[in-house]
Amino acid sequence: AQKVTQAQTEISVVEKEDVTLDCVYETRDTTYYLFWYKQPPSGELVFLIRRNSFDEQNEISGRYSWNFQKSTSSFNFTITASQVVDSAVYFCALSEGGSGAGSYQLTFGKGTKLSVIP
Amino acid sequence: GAVVSQHPSWVICKSGTSVKIECRSLDFQATTMFWYRQFPKQSLMLMATSNEGSKATYEQGVEKDKFLINHASLTLSTLTVTSAHPEDSSFYICSARKFGAFYNEQFFGPGTRLTVL
């Protein structure tokens, strides 16, 4: 069974501060995919990143960066110089690979609500 | 590319009525579509997985007779909430997996907010 834990329920930061959102996952598969999504107040999920289990390279995209560490089963997300527009709920999700019946299903963490205060 | 639409975006109905929500992949074929429910301040919970031309697979605890899913074509899946009650009020989100996609990526619709009075 797969599980995603986002221990931080809510985080508040002042604009321009850096913030890291934690994500810890559990899976028995050796092939799996990890995702981060942003959900602004409008409700629509915005895809941020996908990582497969064989690619442990960290990634940077503008002010966003991701740290994938298989040794600790973590896939943390850092926003540098946060802005008010970053205020949203952020979800980490896991999908196991393979061709079984459960393939392609996404298991979401409970989400972290980020509030960036001007 | 890879746009998914949902209709309606919001709906208010009386208790006991049925509501149909449509999920369409606009620019790709989707062999598999997923339906999620999200209660306020909670995460997305998978309700069912629907494959084109076959019966949907429901998650444990989801009543298949109450939440009817039809995936009649490669671009359309519908969720019908039958005899809706106030506890069914929620945000319903669909997603679609692109036919032939290599990665396990789902494209999400904008969601439908259902309020049952």
XYZ file of N, CA and C in Angstrom:
705
model
N 0.852 -1.198 0.000
C 0.000 0.000 0.000
C 0.882 1.241 0.000
N 0.401 2.260 -0.665
C 1.176 3.479 -0.751
C 0.589 4.536 0.158
N 1.473 5.395 0.642
C 1.049 6.423 1.580
C 1.911 7.660 1.405
N 1.295 8.816 1.554
C 2.016 10.079 1.473
C 1.705 10.891 2.715
N 2.740 11.374 3.359
C 2.559 12.152 4.587
C 3.101 13.561 4.408
N 2.234 14.511 4.626
C 2.652 15.911 4.664
C 2.365 16.378 6.085
N 3.382 16.410 6.889
C 3.199 16.650 8.317
C 2.777 18.089 8.622
N 3.139 19.006 7.749
C 2.801 20.414 7.989
C 1.399 20.694 7.463
N 0.502 21.036 8.355
C -0.864 21.314 7.927
C -0.965 22.730 7.373
N -0.394 23.675 8.112
C -0.424 25.072 7.680
C 0.910 25.729 7.983
N 1.337 26.574 7.064
C 2.568 27.347 7.257
C 2.284 28.787 6.866
N 2.782 29.709 7.679
C 2.688 31.134 7.331
C 4.094 31.717 7.277
N 4.363 32.435 6.223
C 5.652 33.096 6.090
C 5.415 34.528 5.635
N 6.401 35.342 5.878
C 6.345 36.718 5.396
C 6.946 36.739 3.999
N 6.374 37.560 3.165
C 6.844 37.665 1.785
C 8.368 37.809 1.736
N 8.949 37.119 0.751
C 10.390 37.089 0.478
C 11.136 36.071 1.330
N 10.474 35.485 2.289
C 11.126 34.406 3.033
C 11.137 33.136 2.194
N 12.078 32.256 2.483
C 12.099 30.938 1.852
C 11.261 29.985 2.698
N 10.655 29.008 2.062
C 9.833 28.046 2.801
C 9.974 26.674 2.171
N 10.048 25.658 3.012
C 10.159 24.275 2.536
C 8.954 23.478 3.000
N 8.333 22.806 2.054
C 7.189 21.946 2.343
C 7.666 20.504 2.313
N 7.370 19.785 3.364
C 7.880 18.419 3.489
C 6.907 17.384 2.929
N 7.471 16.327 2.393
C 6.677 15.211 1.889
C 7.458 13.924 2.115
N 6.835 12.984 2.793
C 7.433 11.674 3.023
C 6.485 10.633 2.453
N 7.030 9.674 1.774
C 6.162 8.689 1.113
C 6.540 7.266 1.512
N 5.596 6.365 1.299
C 5.827 4.941 1.534
C 5.309 4.163 0.344
N 6.107 3.246 -0.135
C 5.688 2.371 -1.216
C 6.553 1.129 -1.214
N 6.004 0.032 -1.712
C 6.778 -1.203 -1.820
C 7.345 -1.371 -3.229
N 6.854 -0.553 -4.145
C 7.315 -0.664 -5.524
C 8.702 -0.045 -5.682
N 9.449 -0.574 -6.612
C 10.737 0.036 -6.931
C 10.575 1.088 -8.016
N 9.474 0.982 -8.753
C 9.168 1.984 -9.771
C 7.952 2.776 -9.322
N 8.132 4.056 -9.189
C 7.028 4.901 -8.753
C 7.288 6.325 -9.217
N 6.234 7.146 -9.093
C 6.316 8.533 -9.538
C 5.827 9.448 -8.422
N 6.486 10.542 -8.280
C 6.114 11.520 -7.263
C 5.726 12.826 -7.936
N 4.749 13.487 -7.368
C 4.232 14.716 -7.951
C 4.036 15.772 -6.869
N 4.055 17.027 -7.309
C 3.590 18.136 -6.478
C 2.559 18.899 -7.293
N 1.461 19.251 -6.592
C 0.415 20.058 -7.201
C 0.132 21.257 -6.301
N -0.286 22.334 -6.945
C -0.704 23.539 -6.229
C -2.200 23.699 -6.425
N -2.922 23.994 -5.353
C -4.354 24.236 -5.455
C -4.669 25.613 -4.883
N -4.829 26.601 -5.756
C -5.185 27.941 -5.293
C -6.631 27.949 -4.834
N -7.089 29.062 -4.261
C -8.479 29.127 -3.773
C -9.533 28.781 -4.821
N -9.225 28.978 -6.072
C -10.198 28.646 -7.126
C -10.488 27.146 -7.179
N -9.577 26.335 -6.671
C -9.814 24.897 -6.599
C -9.121 24.068 -7.666
N -8.757 24.686 -8.762
C -8.158 23.903 -9.841
C -6.739 23.480 -9.486
N -6.437 22.221 -9.694
C -5.099 21.717 -9.395
C -4.120 22.135 -10.483
N -2.993 22.629 -10.065
C -1.947 23.040 -10.999
C -0.762 22.103 -10.829
N -0.393 21.445 -11.901
C 0.732 20.512 -11.877
C 2.032 21.299 -11.752
N 2.902 20.867 -10.839
C 4.181 21.553 -10.660
C 5.351 20.702 -11.142
N 5.371 19.434 -10.725
C 6.516 18.614 -11.085
C 6.171 17.133 -10.984
N 6.853 16.326 -11.770
C 6.794 14.873 -11.701
C 8.224 14.358 -11.622
N 8.416 13.343 -10.783
C 9.732 12.718 -10.669
C 9.535 11.211 -10.670
N 10.376 10.463 -11.383
C 10.284 9.017 -11.275
C 11.354 8.511 -10.321
N 11.152 7.310 -9.850
C 11.984 6.771 -8.775
C 13.431 6.548 -9.171
N 13.704 6.570 -10.456
C 15.075 6.327 -10.893
C 15.858 7.617 -11.123
N 15.201 8.721 -10.908
C 15.843 9.999 -11.169
C 15.894 10.800 -9.875
N 17.022 10.721 -9.194
C 17.146 11.406 -7.920
C 17.739 12.791 -8.029
N 17.907 13.236 -9.241
C 18.460 14.581 -9.409
C 17.497 15.615 -8.860
N 18.046 16.564 -8.152
C 17.212 17.662 -7.692
C 16.878 18.569 -8.873
N 15.802 19.274 -8.743
C 15.378 20.123 -9.850
C 15.062 21.523 -9.365
N 15.387 22.469 -10.214
C 15.103 23.868 -9.908
C 14.340 24.449 -11.080
N 13.267 25.168 -10.758
C 12.495 25.844 -11.786
C 12.133 27.223 -11.246
N 12.917 28.193 -11.637
C 12.686 29.546 -11.128
C 12.881 29.608 -9.628
N 11.843 30.000 -8.918
C 11.926 30.090 -7.448
C 11.612 28.766 -6.763
N 11.246 27.777 -7.547
C 10.868 26.479 -6.997
C 12.031 25.500 -7.112
N 12.199 24.686 -6.106
C 13.188 23.615 -6.190
C 12.663 22.408 -5.420
N 13.141 21.252 -5.841
C 12.681 20.008 -5.240
C 13.880 19.159 -4.873
N 13.794 18.534 -3.707
C 14.864 17.681 -3.206
C 14.305 16.280 -3.007
N 14.729 15.356 -3.860
C 14.252 13.973 -3.819
C 15.353 13.121 -3.194
N 15.048 12.469 -2.080
C 16.020 11.605 -1.419
C 15.378 10.259 -1.127
N 15.784 9.247 -1.885
C 15.225 7.917 -1.694
C 15.627 7.332 -0.347
N 16.789 7.697 0.134
C 17.276 7.139 1.398
C 16.350 7.478 2.561
N 15.685 8.618 2.469
C 14.765 9.025 3.529
C 13.317 9.041 3.039
N 13.093 8.549 1.817
C 11.745 8.527 1.216
C 11.094 9.902 1.319
N 11.837 10.907 0.915
C 11.299 12.256 0.997
C 11.396 12.977 -0.341
N 10.470 13.873 -0.552
C 10.429 14.660 -1.788
C 9.970 16.057 -1.393
N 10.905 16.842 -0.879
C 10.570 18.147 -0.326
C 10.599 19.248 -1.372
N 9.816 20.259 -1.119
C 9.594 21.336 -2.079
C 9.934 22.669 -1.403
N 10.805 23.425 -2.027
C 11.219 24.703 -1.470
C 10.850 25.839 -2.404
N 10.246 26.862 -1.823
C 9.961 28.091 -2.557
C 10.912 29.156 -2.021
N 11.668 29.726 -2.914
C 12.623 30.771 -2.535
C 11.984 32.140 -2.753
N 12.251 33.050 -1.817
C 11.719 34.417 -1.950
C 10.224 34.373 -2.220
N 9.483 33.831 -1.284
C 8.046 33.607 -1.470
C 7.307 34.907 -1.806
N 6.219 34.722 -2.530
C 5.371 35.841 -2.922
C 3.932 35.556 -2.503
N 3.137 36.598 -2.430
C 1.736 36.435 -2.016
C 1.001 35.475 -2.950
N 1.359 35.494 -4.211
C 0.695 34.601 -5.188
C 1.003 33.129 -4.946
N 1.988 32.863 -4.103
C 2.299 31.468 -3.771
C 1.316 30.913 -2.740
N 0.503 31.755 -2.162
C -0.469 31.296 -1.164
C -1.438 30.308 -1.807
N -1.472 29.116 -1.270
C -2.304 28.038 -1.833
C -2.138 26.817 -0.945
N -2.859 25.767 -1.309
C -2.630 24.466 -0.677
C -1.772 23.655 -1.631
N -0.743 23.050 -1.117
C 0.174 22.266 -1.931
C 0.049 20.788 -1.557
N -0.123 19.968 -2.585
C -0.267 18.535 -2.376
C 0.901 17.790 -2.976
N 1.396 16.827 -2.226
C 2.370 15.877 -2.723
C 1.590 14.602 -3.044
N 1.959 13.914 -4.112
C 1.222 12.713 -4.494
C 2.166 11.643 -5.020
N 1.708 10.400 -4.926
C 2.526 9.246 -5.321
C 1.712 8.329 -6.229
N 2.357 7.831 -7.253
C 1.724 6.850 -8.125
C 2.703 5.719 -8.326
N 2.238 4.509 -8.105
C 3.116 3.366 -8.278
C 3.177 2.966 -9.744
N 4.294 2.420 -10.151
C 4.473 2.018 -11.537
C 3.987 0.612 -11.760
N 4.327 0.013 -12.851
C 3.905 -1.332 -13.143
C 2.594 -1.365 -13.897
N 2.070 -2.569 -14.080
C 0.867 -2.715 -14.890
C -0.279 -3.321 -14.102
N -0.175 -3.305 -12.793
C -1.247 -3.871 -11.980
C -2.490 -3.009 -11.968
N -3.513 -3.525 -11.327
C -4.797 -2.820 -11.303
C -4.685 -1.462 -10.645
N -3.759 -1.318 -9.724
C -3.644 -0.038 -9.033
C -2.752 0.950 -9.735
N -2.252 0.555 -10.882
C -1.348 1.442 -11.588
C -2.044 2.735 -11.969
N -1.254 3.767 -11.949
C -1.688 5.088 -12.378
C -2.540 5.807 -11.344
N -2.982 5.117 -10.308
C -3.754 5.810 -9.288
C -2.833 6.703 -8.482
N -3.330 7.877 -8.189
C -2.577 8.833 -7.388
C -3.048 8.790 -5.947
N -2.089 8.713 -5.042
C -2.410 8.844 -3.632
C -1.878 10.197 -3.176
N -2.762 11.004 -2.647
C -2.394 12.358 -2.244
C -2.094 12.429 -0.756
N -1.168 13.319 -0.408
C -1.007 13.674 0.984
C -2.159 14.582 1.393
N -2.196 14.962 2.657
C -3.299 15.778 3.147
C -3.159 17.247 2.780
N -2.019 17.600 2.254
C -1.831 18.971 1.804
C -1.267 19.881 2.871
N -0.567 20.893 2.417
C -0.045 21.931 3.308
C -0.556 23.271 2.813
N -1.224 23.978 3.687
C -1.729 25.303 3.319
C -0.658 26.345 3.599
N -0.220 26.989 2.549
C 0.804 28.020 2.675
C 0.167 29.398 2.567
N 0.436 30.222 3.551
C -0.024 31.603 3.518
C 1.204 32.504 3.506
N 1.287 33.328 2.481
C 2.392 34.274 2.387
C 1.846 35.651 2.707
N 2.368 36.218 3.764
C 1.859 37.494 4.263
C 2.677 38.645 3.690
N 1.998 39.651 3.142
C 2.738 40.765 2.533
C 3.464 41.608 3.578
N -1.311 21.412 -24.873
C -2.268 20.331 -24.992
C -2.616 19.736 -23.648
N -3.434 18.698 -23.633
C -3.858 17.978 -22.448
C -4.755 18.813 -21.549
N -5.871 19.239 -22.109
C -6.830 20.032 -21.347
C -8.035 19.163 -21.006
N -8.461 19.265 -19.752
C -9.626 18.533 -19.282
C -10.655 19.545 -18.788
N -11.881 19.379 -19.241
C -12.936 20.301 -18.800
C -13.962 19.540 -17.972
N -14.657 20.266 -17.131
C -15.750 19.700 -16.357
C -16.954 20.610 -16.473
N -18.112 19.975 -16.504
C -19.336 20.753 -16.580
C -20.409 20.087 -15.744
N -21.113 20.825 -14.908
C -20.953 22.259 -14.679
C -19.802 22.547 -13.720
N -19.459 23.788 -13.575
C -18.409 24.160 -12.628
C -18.975 24.221 -11.209
N -20.244 24.507 -11.106
C -20.902 24.455 -9.806
C -22.381 24.137 -10.026
N -22.964 23.499 -9.029
C -24.382 23.167 -9.119
C -24.971 23.128 -7.716
N -26.184 23.660 -7.608
C -26.945 23.608 -6.360
C -28.215 22.834 -6.653
N -28.506 21.853 -5.841
C -29.707 21.058 -6.102
C -30.420 20.751 -4.794
N -31.651 20.309 -4.931
C -32.441 19.938 -3.762
C -32.147 18.494 -3.383
N -32.296 18.205 -2.121
C -32.088 16.853 -1.623
C -33.032 15.887 -2.338
N -32.488 14.767 -2.754
C -33.295 13.761 -3.419
C -33.203 13.781 -4.934
N -32.657 14.835 -5.477
C -32.517 14.903 -6.933
C -31.187 14.287 -7.357
N -31.055 14.045 -8.655
C -29.818 13.491 -9.212
C -29.082 14.559 -9.997
N -27.796 14.484 -9.942
C -26.945 15.474 -10.614
C -25.906 14.759 -11.459
N -25.746 15.214 -12.706
C -24.743 14.614 -13.589
C -23.602 15.593 -13.815
N -22.397 15.103 -13.672
C -21.195 15.919 -13.910
C -20.423 15.299 -15.069
N -20.047 16.128 -16.017
C -19.318 15.647 -17.185
C -17.834 15.996 -17.084
N -17.027 15.082 -17.551
C -15.582 15.294 -17.607
C -15.134 14.976 -19.028
N -14.524 15.951 -19.686
C -14.095 15.770 -21.076
C -12.613 16.067 -21.253
N -11.958 15.204 -22.003
C -10.592 15.515 -22.426
C -10.731 16.189 -23.790
N -10.265 17.413 -23.885
C -10.562 18.229 -25.055
C -9.625 17.992 -26.236
N -8.389 17.660 -25.974
C -7.428 17.558 -27.073
C -6.620 16.279 -27.012
N -7.148 15.282 -26.322
C -6.460 13.995 -26.311
C -7.456 12.903 -25.955
N -7.074 11.677 -26.230
C -7.912 10.541 -25.886
C -7.492 9.989 -24.525
N -8.475 9.696 -23.729
C -8.204 9.249 -22.364
C -8.786 7.856 -22.154
N -7.920 6.872 -22.065
C -8.411 5.518 -21.828
C -8.872 5.355 -20.382
N -8.286 6.114 -19.502
C -8.626 6.012 -18.089
C -8.929 7.389 -17.529
N -10.029 7.462 -16.805
C -10.380 8.696 -16.105
C -10.611 8.364 -14.642
N -10.341 9.328 -13.804
C -10.457 9.153 -12.366
C -11.403 10.210 -11.796
N -12.154 9.805 -10.798
C -13.027 10.744 -10.098
C -12.599 10.848 -8.642
N -12.442 12.096 -8.209
C -12.030 12.379 -6.838
C -13.095 13.231 -6.155
N -13.107 13.136 -4.836
C -13.984 13.993 -4.046
C -13.096 14.694 -3.021
N -13.378 15.964 -2.829
C -12.590 16.727 -1.868
C -13.527 17.514 -0.970
N -13.565 17.164 0.310
C -14.341 17.923 1.280
C -13.519 19.128 1.722
N -14.188 20.167 2.246
C -13.485 21.398 2.620
C -12.291 21.133 3.522
N -11.181 21.731 3.164
C -9.940 21.652 3.938
C -9.416 20.226 4.065
N -9.793 19.396 3.131
C -9.272 18.031 3.144
C -8.588 17.710 1.818
N -8.011 16.528 1.767
C -7.289 16.129 0.570
C -8.240 15.529 -0.458
N -7.699 15.228 -1.616
C -8.473 14.551 -2.647
C -8.520 13.068 -2.340
N -9.715 12.524 -2.387
C -9.879 11.098 -2.162
C -10.397 10.467 -3.445
N -9.714 9.448 -3.907
C -10.132 8.768 -5.123
C -11.441 8.030 -4.870
N -12.416 8.270 -5.746
C -13.690 7.586 -5.629
C -13.722 6.345 -6.526
N -13.284 6.546 -7.780
C -13.382 5.449 -8.734
C -12.460 5.699 -9.910
N -12.138 4.597 -10.560
C -11.339 4.618 -11.784
C -12.209 4.101 -12.905
N -12.265 4.848 -13.983
C -13.136 4.432 -15.071
C -12.336 4.240 -16.349
N -12.535 3.095 -16.964
C -11.884 2.798 -18.229
C -12.918 2.776 -19.340
N -12.565 3.315 -20.463
C -13.491 3.417 -21.577
C -14.034 2.053 -21.961
N -15.341 1.959 -22.023
C -15.986 0.732 -22.468
C -16.137 -0.353 -21.421
N -15.720 -0.091 -20.201
C -15.882 -1.108 -19.163
C -16.422 -0.476 -17.886
N -16.789 -1.326 -16.950
C -17.351 -0.818 -15.696
C -16.274 -0.143 -14.856
N -16.706 0.841 -14.107
C -15.766 1.562 -13.248
C -15.383 0.707 -12.044
N -14.210 0.960 -11.550
C -13.730 0.305 -10.331
C -13.821 1.308 -9.197
N -14.623 0.957 -8.184
C -14.854 1.881 -7.090
C -13.937 1.588 -5.914
N -13.566 2.641 -5.226
C -12.752 2.476 -4.026
C -13.636 2.010 -2.873
N -12.976 1.421 -1.925
C -13.715 0.905 -0.768
C -14.471 2.035 -0.076
N -15.732 1.753 0.228
C -16.548 2.736 0.923
C -17.334 3.654 0.013
N -17.117 3.570 -1.287
C -17.865 4.400 -2.231
C -18.998 3.577 -2.816
N -20.218 4.071 -2.680
C -21.391 3.315 -3.135
C -21.547 3.442 -4.645
N -21.398 2.335 -5.323
C -21.467 2.391 -6.783
C -22.875 2.670 -7.287
N -23.906 2.331 -6.495
C -25.272 2.605 -6.928
C -25.642 4.062 -6.713
N -24.878 4.729 -5.884
C -25.159 6.140 -5.628
C -24.347 7.034 -6.580
N -23.150 6.631 -6.856
C -22.269 7.399 -7.734
C -22.066 6.601 -9.018
N -22.927 6.896 -9.999
C -22.894 6.149 -11.247
C -21.877 6.771 -12.199
N -20.982 5.951 -12.697
C -19.950 6.439 -13.599
C -20.090 5.759 -14.941
N -20.054 6.578 -15.990
C -20.137 6.068 -17.350
C -18.997 6.664 -18.158
N -18.242 5.804 -18.800
C -17.097 6.256 -19.616
C -17.358 5.757 -21.028
N -18.266 6.434 -21.705
C -18.793 5.932 -22.972
C -17.860 6.137 -24.159
N -16.968 7.084 -24.051
C -16.059 7.339 -25.177
C -14.681 7.672 -24.639
N -13.732 7.806 -25.527
C -12.353 8.090 -25.119
C -12.146 9.536 -24.684
N -13.213 10.330 -24.760
C -13.058 11.728 -24.357
C -14.093 12.168 -23.331
N -14.954 11.261 -22.896
C -16.021 11.680 -21.992
C -16.292 10.642 -20.919
N -16.323 11.111 -19.687
C -16.768 10.298 -18.569
C -17.778 11.131 -17.785
N -18.820 10.472 -17.279
C -19.804 11.198 -16.486
C -19.962 10.549 -15.117
N -20.188 11.409 -14.142
C -20.471 10.973 -12.772
C -21.865 11.472 -12.427
N -22.758 10.556 -12.085
C -24.101 10.942 -11.669
C -24.262 10.645 -10.189
N -24.562 11.681 -9.438
C -24.846 11.517 -8.020
C -26.351 11.329 -7.897
N -26.779 10.135 -7.565
C -28.199 9.850 -7.521
C -28.766 10.122 -6.126
N -29.986 10.622 -6.094
C -30.660 10.924 -4.840
C -29.692 11.638 -3.880
N -29.243 12.782 -4.335
C -28.219 13.509 -3.571
C -28.757 13.981 -2.220
N -27.880 13.975 -1.235
C -28.216 14.457 0.103
C -27.167 15.482 0.524
N -27.451 16.280 1.521
C -26.499 17.317 1.938
C -25.092 16.803 2.212
N -24.972 15.583 2.681
C -23.629 15.052 2.963
C -22.830 14.753 1.696
N -23.522 14.804 0.538
C -22.815 14.618 -0.740
C -22.222 15.931 -1.241
N -22.549 17.018 -0.571
C -21.990 18.311 -0.959
C -20.477 18.241 -0.847
N -19.822 18.562 -1.951
C -18.365 18.426 -1.984
C -17.843 19.025 -3.279
N -16.539 19.000 -3.437
C -15.877 19.421 -4.662
C -15.456 18.153 -5.380
N -15.998 17.954 -6.583
C -15.716 16.740 -7.341
C -14.750 17.088 -8.476
N -13.662 16.341 -8.543
C -12.623 16.613 -9.536
C -12.376 15.357 -10.358
N -12.294 15.539 -11.653
C -11.945 14.401 -12.493
C -10.533 14.593 -13.044
N -9.939 13.502 -13.442
C -8.648 13.581 -14.123
C -8.634 12.529 -15.222
N -7.749 12.731 -16.178
C -7.681 11.825 -17.309
C -6.239 11.449 -17.590
N -6.060 10.183 -17.892
C -4.732 9.710 -18.275
C -4.700 9.608 -19.784
N -3.681 10.215 -20.346
C -3.568 10.285 -21.802
C -3.248 8.924 -22.387
N -3.988 8.531 -23.425
C -3.733 7.268 -24.110
C -2.307 7.231 -24.638
N -1.597 6.193 -24.262
C -0.234 6.041 -24.747
C 0.800 6.797 -23.957
N 0.365 7.457 -22.872
C 1.317 8.231 -22.079
C 2.323 7.301 -21.423
N 3.544 7.734 -21.412
C 4.590 6.919 -20.806
C 4.616 7.102 -19.297
N 4.461 8.334 -18.887
C 4.518 8.607 -17.470
C 3.136 8.463 -16.832
N 3.148 8.190 -15.527
C 1.875 8.111 -14.811
C 1.390 9.503 -14.480
N 1.020 10.248 -15.467
C 0.575 11.605 -15.236
C -0.904 11.724 -15.553
N -1.595 12.400 -14.677
C -3.009 12.651 -14.876
C -3.214 14.142 -15.086
N -4.131 14.452 -15.971
C -4.483 15.842 -16.244
C -5.831 16.113 -15.575
N -5.860 17.136 -14.750
C -7.025 17.384 -13.920
C -7.979 18.404 -14.512
N -9.267 18.165 -14.297
C -10.274 19.141 -14.634
C -10.334 20.215 -13.565
N -11.080 21.258 -13.811
C -11.152 22.385 -12.875
C -12.040 22.122 -11.665
N -12.768 21.015 -11.682
C -13.605 20.678 -10.534
C -15.034 21.171 -10.663
N -15.919 20.490 -9.948
C -17.338 20.862 -9.880
C -17.733 20.938 -8.414
N -18.252 22.087 -8.028
C -18.668 22.255 -6.631
C -20.156 21.947 -6.531
N -20.480 20.896 -5.789
C -21.866 20.463 -5.621
C -22.352 20.861 -4.236
N -23.480 21.550 -4.217
C -24.137 21.899 -2.954
C -25.534 21.319 -2.978
N -25.832 20.487 -1.997
C -27.153 19.866 -1.906
C -27.888 20.496 -0.732
N -29.050 21.071 -1.034
C -29.799 21.779 0.018
C -30.760 20.838 0.745
